[in-house]
C-alpha atoms as one frame of an Amber mdcrd trajectory, in Angstrom:
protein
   0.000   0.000   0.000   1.481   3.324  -0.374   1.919   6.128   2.049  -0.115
   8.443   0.163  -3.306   7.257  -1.642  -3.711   8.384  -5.571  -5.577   7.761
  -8.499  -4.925   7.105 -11.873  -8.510   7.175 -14.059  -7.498   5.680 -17.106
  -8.982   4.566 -20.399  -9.438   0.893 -22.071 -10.567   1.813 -25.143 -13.322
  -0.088 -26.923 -11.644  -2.743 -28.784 -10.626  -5.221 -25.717  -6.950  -5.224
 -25.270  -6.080  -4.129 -28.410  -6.558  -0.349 -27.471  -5.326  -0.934 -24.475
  -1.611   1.630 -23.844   1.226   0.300 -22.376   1.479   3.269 -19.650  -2.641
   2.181 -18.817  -1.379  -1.899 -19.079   1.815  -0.983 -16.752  -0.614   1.623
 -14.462  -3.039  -1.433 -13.779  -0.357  -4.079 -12.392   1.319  -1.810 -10.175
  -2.389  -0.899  -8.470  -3.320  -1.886  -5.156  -6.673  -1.893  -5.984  -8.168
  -1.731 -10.074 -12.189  -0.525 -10.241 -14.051  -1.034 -13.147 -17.419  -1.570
 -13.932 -18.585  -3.594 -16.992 -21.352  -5.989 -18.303 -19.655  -8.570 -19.430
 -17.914 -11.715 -18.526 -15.097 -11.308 -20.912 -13.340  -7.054 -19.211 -13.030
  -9.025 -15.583 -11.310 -11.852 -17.428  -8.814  -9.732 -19.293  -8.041  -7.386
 -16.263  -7.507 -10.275 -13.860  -4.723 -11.451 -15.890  -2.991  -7.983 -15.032
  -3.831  -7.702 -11.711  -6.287 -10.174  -9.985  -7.116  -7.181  -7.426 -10.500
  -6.189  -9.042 -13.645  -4.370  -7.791 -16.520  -4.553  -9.670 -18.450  -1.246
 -10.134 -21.600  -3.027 -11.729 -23.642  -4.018  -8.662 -23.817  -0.699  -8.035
 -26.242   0.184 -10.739 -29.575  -0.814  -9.621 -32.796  -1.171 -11.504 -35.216
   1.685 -11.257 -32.063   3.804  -9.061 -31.341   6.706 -10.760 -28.294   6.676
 -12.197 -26.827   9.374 -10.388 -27.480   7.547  -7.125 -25.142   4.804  -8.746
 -22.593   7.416  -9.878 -22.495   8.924  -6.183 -21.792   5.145  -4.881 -18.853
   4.328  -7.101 -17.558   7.869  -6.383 -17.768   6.866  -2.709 -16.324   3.856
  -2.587 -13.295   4.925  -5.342 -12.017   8.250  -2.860 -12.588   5.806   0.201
  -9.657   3.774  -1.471  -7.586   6.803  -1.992  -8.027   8.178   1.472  -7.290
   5.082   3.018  -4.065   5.252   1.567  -4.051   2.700  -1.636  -2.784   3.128
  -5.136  -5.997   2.913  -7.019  -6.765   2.398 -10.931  -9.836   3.388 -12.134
 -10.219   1.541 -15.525 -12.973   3.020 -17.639 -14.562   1.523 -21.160 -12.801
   4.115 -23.745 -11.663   7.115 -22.682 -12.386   8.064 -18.459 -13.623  11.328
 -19.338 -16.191  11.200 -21.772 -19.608  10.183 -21.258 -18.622   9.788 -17.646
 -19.138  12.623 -14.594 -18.178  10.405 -12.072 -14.016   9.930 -12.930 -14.470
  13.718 -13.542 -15.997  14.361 -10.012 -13.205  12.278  -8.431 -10.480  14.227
  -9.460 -11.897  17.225  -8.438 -12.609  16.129  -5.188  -9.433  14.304  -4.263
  -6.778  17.196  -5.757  -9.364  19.782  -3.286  -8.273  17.000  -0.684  -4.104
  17.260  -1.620  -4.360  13.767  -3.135  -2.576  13.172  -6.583  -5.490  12.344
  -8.979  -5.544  12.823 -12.612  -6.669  11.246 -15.864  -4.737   9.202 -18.856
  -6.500   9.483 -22.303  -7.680   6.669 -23.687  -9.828   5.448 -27.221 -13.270
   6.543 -27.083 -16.109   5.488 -29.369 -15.710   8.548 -31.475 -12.269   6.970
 -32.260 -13.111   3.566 -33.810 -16.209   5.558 -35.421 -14.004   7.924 -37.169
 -11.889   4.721 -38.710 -14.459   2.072 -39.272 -16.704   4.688 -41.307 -14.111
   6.828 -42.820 -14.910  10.056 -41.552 -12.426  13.020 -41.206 -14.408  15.141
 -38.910 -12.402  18.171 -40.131 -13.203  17.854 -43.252 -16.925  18.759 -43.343
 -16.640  19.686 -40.133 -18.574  17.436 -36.744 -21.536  18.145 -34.245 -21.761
  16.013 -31.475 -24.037  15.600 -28.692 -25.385  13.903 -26.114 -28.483  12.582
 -27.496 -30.923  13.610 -24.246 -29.087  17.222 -24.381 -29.959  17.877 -27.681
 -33.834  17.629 -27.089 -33.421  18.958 -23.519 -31.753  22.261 -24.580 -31.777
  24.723 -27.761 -29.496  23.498 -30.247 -28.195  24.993 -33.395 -27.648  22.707
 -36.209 -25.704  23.043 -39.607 -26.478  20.695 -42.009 -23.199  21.040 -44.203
 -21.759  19.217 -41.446 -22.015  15.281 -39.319 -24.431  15.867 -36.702 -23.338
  12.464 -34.324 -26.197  11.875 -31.376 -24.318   9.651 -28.650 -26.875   7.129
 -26.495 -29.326   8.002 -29.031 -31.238   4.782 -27.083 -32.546   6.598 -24.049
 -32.996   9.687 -26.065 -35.486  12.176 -23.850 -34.833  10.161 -20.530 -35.110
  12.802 -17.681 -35.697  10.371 -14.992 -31.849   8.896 -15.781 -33.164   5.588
 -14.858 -33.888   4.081 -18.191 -31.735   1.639 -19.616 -33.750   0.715 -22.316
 -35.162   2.522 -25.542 -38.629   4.232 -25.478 -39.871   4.056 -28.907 -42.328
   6.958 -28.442 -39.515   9.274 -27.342 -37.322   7.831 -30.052 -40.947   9.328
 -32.381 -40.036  12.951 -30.283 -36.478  12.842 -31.657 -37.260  11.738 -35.206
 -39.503  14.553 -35.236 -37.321  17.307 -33.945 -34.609  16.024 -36.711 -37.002
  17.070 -38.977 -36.920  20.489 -38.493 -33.542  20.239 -40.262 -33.127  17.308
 -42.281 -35.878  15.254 -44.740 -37.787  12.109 -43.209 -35.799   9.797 -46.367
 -32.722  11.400 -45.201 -30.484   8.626 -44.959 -28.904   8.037 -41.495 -26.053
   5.624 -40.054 -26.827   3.690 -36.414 -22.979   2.895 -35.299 -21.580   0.268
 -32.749 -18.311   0.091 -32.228 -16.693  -3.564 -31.966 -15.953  -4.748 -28.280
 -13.947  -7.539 -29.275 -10.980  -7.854 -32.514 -13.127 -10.270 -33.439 -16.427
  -8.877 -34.200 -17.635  -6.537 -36.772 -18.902  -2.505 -35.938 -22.159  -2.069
 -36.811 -22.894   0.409 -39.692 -26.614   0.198 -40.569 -27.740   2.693 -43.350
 -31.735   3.525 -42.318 -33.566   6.390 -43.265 -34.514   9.250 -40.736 -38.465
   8.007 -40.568 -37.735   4.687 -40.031 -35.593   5.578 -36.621 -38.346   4.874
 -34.257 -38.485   1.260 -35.244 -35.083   0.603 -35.560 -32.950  -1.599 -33.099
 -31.198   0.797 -30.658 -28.894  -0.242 -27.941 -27.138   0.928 -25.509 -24.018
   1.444 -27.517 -25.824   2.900 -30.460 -24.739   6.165 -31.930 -26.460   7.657
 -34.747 -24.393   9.383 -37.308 -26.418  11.840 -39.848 -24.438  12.912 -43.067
 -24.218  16.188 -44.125 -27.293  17.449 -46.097 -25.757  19.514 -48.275 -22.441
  21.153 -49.194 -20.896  23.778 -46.991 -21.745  27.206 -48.400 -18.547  29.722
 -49.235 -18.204  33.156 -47.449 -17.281  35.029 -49.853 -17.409  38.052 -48.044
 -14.569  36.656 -45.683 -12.107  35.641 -48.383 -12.643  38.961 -49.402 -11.300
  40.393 -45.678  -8.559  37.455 -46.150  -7.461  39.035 -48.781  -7.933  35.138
 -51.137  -7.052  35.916 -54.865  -9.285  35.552 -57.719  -7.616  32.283 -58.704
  -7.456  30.368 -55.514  -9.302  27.190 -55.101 -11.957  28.436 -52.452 -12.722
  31.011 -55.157 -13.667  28.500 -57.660 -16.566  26.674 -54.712
């Protein structure tokens, strides 16, 4: 155990093992304690053959809790660790910090506390999504949001560009209990979308591979058939630019582009 407690929140990736860094492989052996939280079999397997001193986070969800209740329990019982003293590992799916408070509030708390705490970057989703459907994000440029957030708040969308909706499954889900996808709220989303884009717009519903060995879902679907598509927990939806990005001409003007530069010819 050492004389000061610390955490290290690091990242897994998605991909099992495979994304996996060699500073996050060498982080989790030299723990004193690893938490992680996962549903399946196959993380606890992997991450006991690096260090076989493993809490599971999972228990702590319960069904019907709010999830925040959950979050507040694993945040508990992580800076409990710390302040008595161990060298703890908090593995998260992907990268620590995205799509997760809880890693987040941890840090915050514990450096308020004088405890070294801090966070190692790992592969998130957005990642593998990027490679396995050949997206440069820069190039037509990338909105992303969290899929509740979107419908819970005023949002501003260009169509020239991706518009990516993360847990696009519990889309509308202000109790933060549901797991599971609500088909009529699923209806509420479709129908906002279409303030912006065409119901025959066509649409991409991503899941990243868990495993080397599997193959990412890409499923091509148009916008009005969203409601009674197959959404998981792990589904993203992806929407394509509508249309080309327009030219301001009035900038390359201030810019100072000549007459027979490429951006003039757009």
């Amino acid at each position: 155990m050492s004389e000061a407690g610390r955490l290290t929140c690091i990242g897994l990736g998605i991909t099992l093992g495979s994304q996996l860094t060699e500073l996050a492989r060498n982080q989790l052996a030299a723990a004193d304690v690893v938490f992680f939280h996962s549903n399946t079999h196959y993380l606890a397997g992997f991450l006991q053959q690096i260090n076989p001193k493993l809490v599971d986070l999972q228990p702590f969800y319960q069904p019907g809790q709010p999830r925040s209740h959950s979050y507040q329990a694993m945040l508990d019982a992580v800076i409990a660790a710390v302040t008595a003293g161990q060298n703890v590992v908090w593995a998260c799916y992907g990268h620590p910090g995205v799509a997760s408070w809880p890693p987040h509030e941890a840090i915050r708390q514990l450096t308020a506390q004088g405890y070294s705490a801090k966070m190692q970057a790992g592969i998130a989703a957005d990642a593998c999504l990027y490679a396995d459907l050949g997206i440069d994000p820069l190039a037509e440029g990338c909105q992303q949001f969290e899929a509740s957030q979107f419908l819970f708040y005023q949002r501003t969308v260009d169509v020239s560009a991706y518009l990516i909706l993360w847990q696009v499954a519990i889309a509308g889900d202000f109790s933060l209990a549901r797991l599971q996808s609500d088909s009529s709220y699923i209806d509420i989303l479709c129908q906002h979308l279409q303030q912006w884009y065409p119901p025959g717009h066509q649409v991409i519903l991503y899941e990243a591979a868990d495993l080397a060995i599997w193959q990412h879902r890409a499923e091509p679907i148009p916008l009005s058939a969203l409601a009674q598509a197959r959404l998981n927990q792990i589904t993203t939806l992806v929407i394509p630019p509508l249309r080309p990005k327009s030219i301001n001409r009035q900038m390359l003007d201030k810019l100072g582009v000549p007459a027979d530069h490429p951006l003039r010819q757009v």
